[in-house]
Amino acid sequence: MDVTVLRPDELTTADISAWHAMQRADLALANPFFSPEFTRAVGHQRANARVARLTVPDPEGPRTVGFFPFERHALGSGKPIGSGYCDCQGLIHEPGLAWDPQELLRACDLSVWEYDHLAAGQTPFEDAGTPRARVSSPIMELNGEAGAYIERLERLRSKPLKAARRKERKLSREVGPVRLVFHTPDPALLDILIRWKSAQLRAKGLRRDLLSQEWFRAILRELFDLPSDFCSGTLSALYAGEELVAMRYELRSRHVLACWFPAYDTRFAWYSPGVLLSVKVAEAAADLGIAHIDLGKGAELHKQELKTADLTLTEGYVARHTPRAALWRAWTASDRTARAAVRSHPRVRRVAVKAVSAVERLR
């Protein structure tokens, strides 16, 4: 197997077509974070973005069998493309392809590749590496059938659904009729969502506010309303009368809707607008043939109440036996120790929160 490392903009039309064909062949690869469109958008903003193209000999010439998007960092370490905001990671490949992660890293000049959202089915990476944890990513199963999700959720847990319907009726009476616009191409609404979500992230303290960074907003805008069946930024808006209540920026492919940035107007918090929006989006997405909505990993209450199943993601790394990999292990071990110390000491954590908030204000 031959490996050629490219910058995302160096992908050819034939590369994109082969990549799309691999995604069509396997629903596990249909997530829009696995798309070449996402990789290229990140590449426009991150100079360290790369793609490894895997080929094998063929009588008619080299045949492309896989793509490995990644970022190259210090000490020869690698991370998934869009590290820090990519919710599905791994190798995009032909069905049944066998690959050697150690050889792949060597060809990419990486001493280690660290992941935190490794998708199911990426077994060679897990077998050759050091998985740290397996976590769940709740999903809403739609199966492309109108009403299928609601019926399934009613069987699993009817209480959240009844509560959502009750609050929807109250919102309709007190503010105005509730309606969903599944996707609005209005960039002004995207700016409002960014403002809402940025304020929400800053209020959480330690979590980095990506939406305050112009380079990241550029990625959102590039993907927004993109005319692609494999990755398009979709902005759904929930209204009560003429009042804009809640929005969600999601990445959409033919079969998967990946929830990325939900936010709502805090004036309507009592009505649980995020839950209302989720239910409305599920009904609309099913009519469009979406198989499932990925809510993203996490144990938040609303995800647990709305899910009908879970995907399994893995956190960990694959490392070669090199001096740089040894240095990376030592460096990351000390970093994890420092983070654990911050989390375990309330006074230290409060100081850290204030420091992060101060830096964000300066930005």
Tab-separated table of C-alpha atoms in Angstrom:
chain	number	residue	atom	x	y	z
A	1	MET	CA	0.000	0.000	0.000
A	2	ASP	CA	1.335	3.445	-0.943
A	3	VAL	CA	0.626	6.571	1.097
A	4	THR	CA	0.829	10.114	-0.261
A	5	VAL	CA	0.420	13.058	2.116
A	6	LEU	CA	-1.381	16.095	0.688
A	7	ARG	CA	-2.704	19.425	1.812
A	8	PRO	CA	-6.537	19.368	1.716
A	9	ASP	CA	-6.635	21.809	-1.239
A	10	GLU	CA	-4.440	19.414	-3.222
A	11	LEU	CA	-7.220	16.808	-3.370
A	12	THR	CA	-8.274	16.280	-6.985
A	13	THR	CA	-11.768	15.903	-8.385
A	14	ALA	CA	-11.068	12.155	-8.688
A	15	ASP	CA	-10.021	12.085	-5.014
A	16	ILE	CA	-13.267	13.749	-3.939
A	17	SER	CA	-15.326	11.329	-6.021
A	18	ALA	CA	-13.502	8.310	-4.546
A	19	TRP	CA	-13.942	9.719	-1.020
A	20	HIS	CA	-17.673	10.221	-1.557
A	21	ALA	CA	-18.010	6.685	-2.926
A	22	MET	CA	-16.486	5.274	0.274
A	23	GLN	CA	-18.957	7.251	2.369
A	24	ARG	CA	-21.882	6.009	0.301
A	25	ALA	CA	-20.738	2.404	0.723
A	26	ASP	CA	-20.768	2.400	4.537
A	27	LEU	CA	-23.264	4.155	6.821
A	28	ALA	CA	-20.587	4.200	9.558
A	29	LEU	CA	-18.670	6.637	7.324
A	30	ALA	CA	-21.687	8.766	6.398
A	31	ASN	CA	-21.151	11.265	9.210
A	32	PRO	CA	-20.503	14.732	7.704
A	33	PHE	CA	-17.385	15.146	9.884
A	34	PHE	CA	-15.897	12.374	7.715
A	35	SER	CA	-16.483	14.330	4.513
A	36	PRO	CA	-13.844	15.928	2.267
A	37	GLU	CA	-15.831	19.165	2.518
A	38	PHE	CA	-15.214	19.347	6.267
A	39	THR	CA	-11.527	18.505	5.791
A	40	ARG	CA	-11.070	21.204	3.155
A	41	ALA	CA	-12.864	23.832	5.243
A	42	VAL	CA	-10.522	23.099	8.163
A	43	GLY	CA	-7.548	23.153	5.800
A	44	HIS	CA	-8.412	26.684	4.715
A	45	GLN	CA	-7.935	27.822	8.329
A	46	ARG	CA	-5.274	25.475	9.736
A	47	ALA	CA	-1.873	25.346	8.055
A	48	ASN	CA	-1.049	22.014	9.728
A	49	ALA	CA	-4.001	20.183	8.123
A	50	ARG	CA	-3.066	17.203	5.965
A	51	VAL	CA	-4.679	14.235	4.180
A	52	ALA	CA	-3.006	10.897	3.559
A	53	ARG	CA	-4.210	9.218	0.371
A	54	LEU	CA	-3.902	5.410	0.422
A	55	THR	CA	-3.545	3.556	-2.873
A	56	VAL	CA	-2.930	-0.031	-3.972
A	57	PRO	CA	-1.605	-1.395	-7.296
A	58	ASP	CA	-4.189	-2.192	-9.938
A	59	PRO	CA	-3.911	-3.373	-13.574
A	60	GLU	CA	-5.456	-0.085	-14.693
A	61	GLY	CA	-3.258	2.018	-12.429
A	62	PRO	CA	-3.099	2.841	-8.703
A	63	ARG	CA	-6.498	2.539	-7.033
A	64	THR	CA	-7.407	4.811	-4.133
A	65	VAL	CA	-8.668	2.806	-1.134
A	66	GLY	CA	-8.618	5.280	1.733
A	67	PHE	CA	-8.124	8.782	3.088
A	68	PHE	CA	-6.726	9.745	6.474
A	69	PRO	CA	-7.294	13.417	7.397
A	70	PHE	CA	-5.131	14.643	10.271
A	71	GLU	CA	-3.260	17.585	11.781
A	72	ARG	CA	0.457	17.610	12.555
A	73	HIS	CA	1.460	19.140	15.899
A	74	ALA	CA	4.562	19.481	18.085
A	75	LEU	CA	6.890	16.494	18.642
A	76	GLY	CA	5.564	14.853	15.494
A	77	SER	CA	2.221	14.256	17.194
A	78	GLY	CA	-0.934	14.023	15.170
A	79	LYS	CA	-4.569	14.741	15.888
A	80	PRO	CA	-7.759	14.307	13.876
A	81	ILE	CA	-8.652	16.989	11.385
A	82	GLY	CA	-10.536	19.736	13.201
A	83	SER	CA	-9.205	18.578	16.549
A	84	GLY	CA	-11.252	20.068	19.363
A	85	TYR	CA	-14.477	20.355	17.364
A	86	CYS	CA	-14.626	17.215	15.176
A	87	ASP	CA	-17.156	14.724	16.550
A	88	CYS	CA	-16.283	11.726	14.343
A	89	GLN	CA	-12.729	10.594	13.616
A	90	GLY	CA	-10.823	7.875	11.819
A	91	LEU	CA	-9.839	6.523	8.413
A	92	ILE	CA	-12.260	6.769	5.487
A	93	HIS	CA	-11.761	3.581	3.493
A	94	GLU	CA	-13.173	1.001	1.129
A	95	PRO	CA	-15.246	-1.785	2.750
A	96	GLY	CA	-13.087	-4.581	4.120
A	97	LEU	CA	-9.800	-2.704	3.845
A	98	ALA	CA	-7.047	-3.877	6.203
A	99	TRP	CA	-4.436	-1.327	7.246
A	100	ASP	CA	-1.473	-1.144	9.584
A	101	PRO	CA	-1.735	1.945	11.854
A	102	GLN	CA	2.002	1.877	12.610
A	103	GLU	CA	2.855	1.960	8.917
A	104	LEU	CA	0.258	4.665	8.314
A	105	LEU	CA	1.772	6.876	11.024
A	106	ARG	CA	5.275	6.274	9.667
A	107	ALA	CA	4.188	7.302	6.160
A	108	CYS	CA	2.566	10.448	7.606
A	109	ASP	CA	5.746	11.256	9.592
A	110	LEU	CA	3.793	11.056	12.851
A	111	SER	CA	5.161	9.696	16.099
A	112	VAL	CA	1.672	9.420	17.622
A	113	TRP	CA	-1.953	9.985	16.660
A	114	GLU	CA	-4.322	10.969	19.474
A	115	TYR	CA	-8.098	10.756	19.121
A	116	ASP	CA	-11.124	11.532	21.298
A	117	HIS	CA	-14.048	10.657	18.972
A	118	LEU	CA	-12.825	7.510	17.203
A	119	ALA	CA	-15.809	6.054	15.357
A	120	ALA	CA	-16.985	2.472	15.671
A	121	GLY	CA	-15.434	0.117	13.126
A	122	GLN	CA	-11.936	1.649	13.335
A	123	THR	CA	-10.670	-1.565	14.942
A	124	PRO	CA	-7.050	-1.470	13.695
A	125	PHE	CA	-6.461	1.816	15.528
A	126	GLU	CA	-7.854	0.374	18.770
A	127	ASP	CA	-5.932	-2.899	18.434
A	128	ALA	CA	-2.622	-1.167	17.729
A	129	GLY	CA	-3.063	1.658	20.202
A	130	THR	CA	-3.905	2.511	23.778
A	131	PRO	CA	-7.635	3.168	24.252
A	132	ARG	CA	-8.197	5.307	27.349
A	133	ALA	CA	-11.973	5.187	27.472
A	134	ARG	CA	-15.069	4.157	25.557
A	135	VAL	CA	-17.878	6.668	25.695
A	136	SER	CA	-21.414	6.904	24.349
A	137	SER	CA	-22.712	9.333	21.771
A	138	PRO	CA	-26.528	9.451	22.075
A	139	ILE	CA	-28.485	9.331	18.827
A	140	MET	CA	-32.092	9.829	17.768
A	141	GLU	CA	-32.996	6.992	15.403
A	142	LEU	CA	-35.236	8.197	12.577
A	143	ASN	CA	-34.702	5.528	9.912
A	144	GLY	CA	-36.031	7.968	7.351
A	145	GLU	CA	-39.616	7.337	8.478
A	146	ALA	CA	-41.997	10.066	9.575
A	147	GLY	CA	-43.233	9.344	13.085
A	148	ALA	CA	-40.821	6.437	13.701
A	149	TYR	CA	-38.710	8.369	16.201
A	150	ILE	CA	-41.716	9.640	18.182
A	151	GLU	CA	-43.198	6.144	18.392
A	152	ARG	CA	-39.891	4.674	19.552
A	153	LEU	CA	-39.349	7.395	22.152
A	154	GLU	CA	-42.876	6.975	23.508
A	155	ARG	CA	-42.149	3.285	24.087
A	156	LEU	CA	-38.801	3.980	25.771
A	157	ARG	CA	-39.710	6.977	27.937
A	158	SER	CA	-42.893	8.940	27.400
A	159	LYS	CA	-42.454	11.431	30.245
A	160	PRO	CA	-40.003	13.827	28.482
A	161	LEU	CA	-42.147	13.811	25.354
A	162	LYS	CA	-45.304	14.608	27.302
A	163	ALA	CA	-43.489	17.427	29.107
A	164	ALA	CA	-42.265	18.851	25.788
A	165	ARG	CA	-45.761	18.796	24.313
A	166	ARG	CA	-47.172	20.487	27.409
A	167	LYS	CA	-44.579	23.266	27.231
A	168	GLU	CA	-45.128	23.662	23.496
A	169	ARG	CA	-48.841	24.273	24.102
A	170	LYS	CA	-48.029	26.801	26.830
A	171	LEU	CA	-45.494	28.577	24.600
A	172	SER	CA	-48.084	28.750	21.817
A	173	ARG	CA	-50.686	30.266	24.165
A	174	GLU	CA	-48.408	32.776	25.836
A	175	VAL	CA	-46.123	33.845	22.968
A	176	GLY	CA	-47.441	32.576	19.647
A	177	PRO	CA	-47.870	29.489	17.457
A	178	VAL	CA	-44.773	27.278	17.487
A	179	ARG	CA	-43.200	26.532	14.104
A	180	LEU	CA	-39.904	25.183	12.807
A	181	VAL	CA	-37.868	26.356	9.854
A	182	PHE	CA	-35.693	23.280	9.268
A	183	HIS	CA	-33.043	25.210	7.399
A	184	THR	CA	-32.745	28.917	6.904
A	185	PRO	CA	-29.981	30.208	4.608
A	186	ASP	CA	-30.083	33.635	6.290
A	187	PRO	CA	-26.506	34.504	7.413
A	188	ALA	CA	-27.889	37.093	9.830
A	189	LEU	CA	-29.468	34.286	11.867
A	190	LEU	CA	-26.125	32.489	11.924
A	191	ASP	CA	-24.606	35.601	13.500
A	192	ILE	CA	-27.320	35.571	16.170
A	193	LEU	CA	-26.657	31.901	16.931
A	194	ILE	CA	-22.924	32.590	17.257
A	195	ARG	CA	-23.654	35.405	19.710
A	196	TRP	CA	-26.028	33.257	21.792
A	197	LYS	CA	-23.735	30.241	21.888
A	198	SER	CA	-20.603	32.259	22.572
A	199	ALA	CA	-22.268	33.826	25.613
A	200	GLN	CA	-23.348	30.371	26.795
A	201	LEU	CA	-19.827	28.947	26.439
A	202	ARG	CA	-18.243	31.874	28.269
A	203	ALA	CA	-20.702	31.401	31.120
A	204	LYS	CA	-19.449	27.823	31.545
A	205	GLY	CA	-15.983	29.084	32.458
A	206	LEU	CA	-13.235	26.625	31.577
A	207	ARG	CA	-14.499	25.517	28.185
A	208	ARG	CA	-12.773	27.343	25.349
A	209	ASP	CA	-15.056	29.591	23.346
A	210	LEU	CA	-14.269	28.632	19.760
A	211	LEU	CA	-17.025	30.856	18.456
A	212	SER	CA	-15.127	33.933	19.613
A	213	GLN	CA	-12.366	33.049	17.107
A	214	GLU	CA	-12.703	34.494	13.617
A	215	TRP	CA	-10.916	31.532	12.003
A	216	PHE	CA	-13.505	29.152	13.430
A	217	ARG	CA	-16.415	31.352	12.404
A	218	ALA	CA	-14.896	31.244	8.902
A	219	ILE	CA	-15.227	27.435	8.950
A	220	LEU	CA	-18.891	27.670	9.978
A	221	ARG	CA	-19.580	30.168	7.200
A	222	GLU	CA	-17.783	28.103	4.546
A	223	LEU	CA	-19.865	25.027	5.387
A	224	PHE	CA	-23.106	26.978	5.861
A	225	ASP	CA	-25.690	26.083	3.195
A	226	LEU	CA	-23.006	24.265	1.167
A	227	PRO	CA	-24.576	22.563	-1.887
A	228	SER	CA	-23.302	19.083	-1.029
A	229	ASP	CA	-25.026	15.804	-0.178
A	230	PHE	CA	-22.115	14.853	2.085
A	231	CYS	CA	-21.640	17.924	4.294
A	232	SER	CA	-23.711	21.070	4.537
A	233	GLY	CA	-24.106	23.436	7.460
A	234	THR	CA	-27.817	23.446	8.323
A	235	LEU	CA	-29.355	26.090	10.570
A	236	SER	CA	-32.734	25.162	12.058
A	237	ALA	CA	-34.785	27.840	13.786
A	238	LEU	CA	-37.708	27.518	16.209
A	239	TYR	CA	-40.228	30.361	16.373
A	240	ALA	CA	-43.140	31.190	18.642
A	241	GLY	CA	-45.209	33.590	16.614
A	242	GLU	CA	-42.636	36.081	15.328
A	243	GLU	CA	-40.229	35.479	18.231
A	244	LEU	CA	-37.019	33.579	17.473
A	245	VAL	CA	-36.756	31.118	20.376
A	246	ALA	CA	-33.974	28.606	19.603
A	247	MET	CA	-31.573	27.524	16.842
A	248	ARG	CA	-29.229	24.661	16.000
A	249	TYR	CA	-26.280	24.654	13.635
A	250	GLU	CA	-25.801	21.097	12.390
A	251	LEU	CA	-23.775	19.340	9.746
A	252	ARG	CA	-25.919	17.304	7.407
A	253	SER	CA	-25.169	14.463	5.023
A	254	ARG	CA	-27.633	12.287	3.128
A	255	HIS	CA	-28.263	10.017	6.101
A	256	VAL	CA	-26.824	11.720	9.200
A	257	LEU	CA	-27.556	14.985	10.966
A	258	ALA	CA	-24.791	15.862	13.434
A	259	CYS	CA	-25.865	18.347	16.089
A	260	TRP	CA	-23.007	20.820	16.514
A	261	PHE	CA	-24.051	24.098	18.145
A	262	PRO	CA	-27.501	24.454	19.761
A	263	ALA	CA	-28.499	27.680	21.521
A	264	TYR	CA	-31.631	29.496	22.618
A	265	ASP	CA	-32.874	32.885	23.777
A	266	THR	CA	-32.614	32.735	27.565
A	267	ARG	CA	-35.899	34.662	27.893
A	268	PHE	CA	-37.678	31.450	26.939
A	269	ALA	CA	-35.628	29.046	29.073
A	270	TRP	CA	-38.644	27.918	31.140
A	271	TYR	CA	-40.242	26.404	28.033
A	272	SER	CA	-37.272	24.030	27.457
A	273	PRO	CA	-36.794	25.384	23.914
A	274	GLY	CA	-33.814	23.115	23.189
A	275	VAL	CA	-35.917	20.008	23.746
A	276	LEU	CA	-38.778	21.406	21.660
A	277	LEU	CA	-36.363	22.201	18.866
A	278	SER	CA	-34.844	18.698	18.989
A	279	VAL	CA	-38.219	17.006	18.639
A	280	LYS	CA	-39.299	19.301	15.791
A	281	VAL	CA	-35.993	18.797	13.951
A	282	ALA	CA	-36.310	15.016	14.310
A	283	GLU	CA	-39.765	15.046	12.696
A	284	ALA	CA	-38.592	17.236	9.809
A	285	ALA	CA	-35.338	15.326	9.264
A	286	ALA	CA	-37.156	11.993	9.060
A	287	ASP	CA	-39.249	13.335	6.189
A	288	LEU	CA	-35.982	14.118	4.355
A	289	GLY	CA	-34.650	10.562	4.679
A	290	ILE	CA	-32.195	11.140	7.533
A	291	ALA	CA	-31.367	7.845	9.299
A	292	HIS	CA	-30.287	9.302	12.640
A	293	ILE	CA	-29.370	12.484	14.483
A	294	ASP	CA	-26.090	12.372	16.374
A	295	LEU	CA	-26.430	14.472	19.540
A	296	GLY	CA	-22.706	14.264	20.325
A	297	LYS	CA	-20.995	12.476	23.185
A	298	GLY	CA	-21.952	13.459	26.700
A	299	ALA	CA	-24.301	12.524	29.528
A	300	GLU	CA	-26.367	15.733	29.599
A	301	LEU	CA	-29.923	15.119	30.770
A	302	HIS	CA	-31.623	16.265	27.572
A	303	LYS	CA	-29.496	13.870	25.492
A	304	GLN	CA	-30.374	10.959	27.762
A	305	GLU	CA	-34.063	11.807	27.610
A	306	LEU	CA	-34.232	12.242	23.833
A	307	LYS	CA	-31.969	9.417	22.677
A	308	THR	CA	-33.237	6.078	21.389
A	309	ALA	CA	-29.773	4.460	21.101
A	310	ASP	CA	-26.059	5.138	21.518
A	311	LEU	CA	-23.026	5.027	19.275
A	312	THR	CA	-19.760	3.957	20.902
A	313	LEU	CA	-16.757	6.260	20.534
A	314	THR	CA	-13.224	5.653	21.772
A	315	GLU	CA	-10.668	8.009	23.304
A	316	GLY	CA	-6.982	7.102	23.168
A	317	TYR	CA	-3.900	7.139	20.963
A	318	VAL	CA	-1.636	5.108	18.685
A	319	ALA	CA	2.115	5.616	19.140
A	320	ARG	CA	5.205	4.409	17.325
A	321	HIS	CA	8.333	3.269	19.176
A	322	THR	CA	10.292	6.498	18.672
A	323	PRO	CA	12.010	9.055	20.948
A	324	ARG	CA	9.485	11.700	19.910
A	325	ALA	CA	6.605	9.446	20.978
A	326	ALA	CA	8.283	8.927	24.360
A	327	LEU	CA	8.620	12.699	24.806
A	328	TRP	CA	4.958	13.126	23.861
A	329	ARG	CA	3.890	10.572	26.493
A	330	ALA	CA	5.869	12.388	29.199
A	331	TRP	CA	4.507	15.782	28.188
A	332	THR	CA	0.855	14.691	28.007
A	333	ALA	CA	1.113	12.811	31.310
A	334	SER	CA	2.210	15.995	33.107
A	335	ASP	CA	-0.516	17.977	31.346
A	336	ARG	CA	-3.221	15.522	32.471
A	337	THR	CA	-1.858	15.699	36.042
A	338	ALA	CA	-2.157	19.489	35.998
A	339	ARG	CA	-5.721	19.371	34.679
A	340	ALA	CA	-6.711	16.837	37.327
A	341	ALA	CA	-5.268	19.118	40.022
A	342	VAL	CA	-7.336	22.044	38.759
A	343	ARG	CA	-10.533	19.994	38.698
A	344	SER	CA	-10.017	18.548	42.179
A	345	HIS	CA	-9.310	21.841	44.028
A	346	PRO	CA	-12.270	24.291	44.018
A	347	ARG	CA	-10.157	27.363	44.813
A	348	VAL	CA	-7.664	26.566	42.052
A	349	ARG	CA	-10.521	25.957	39.642
A	350	ARG	CA	-12.119	29.337	40.475
A	351	VAL	CA	-8.844	31.113	39.770
A	352	ALA	CA	-8.477	29.211	36.474
A	353	VAL	CA	-12.035	30.132	35.432
A	354	LYS	CA	-11.326	33.826	36.101
A	355	ALA	CA	-8.079	33.633	34.133
A	356	VAL	CA	-9.762	31.991	31.126
A	357	SER	CA	-12.578	34.553	31.206
A	358	ALA	CA	-10.041	37.409	31.281
A	359	VAL	CA	-8.196	36.000	28.257
A	360	GLU	CA	-11.455	35.599	26.319
A	361	ARG	CA	-12.392	39.238	27.043
A	362	LEU	CA	-9.019	40.399	25.704
A	363	ARG	CA	-9.612	38.409	22.509
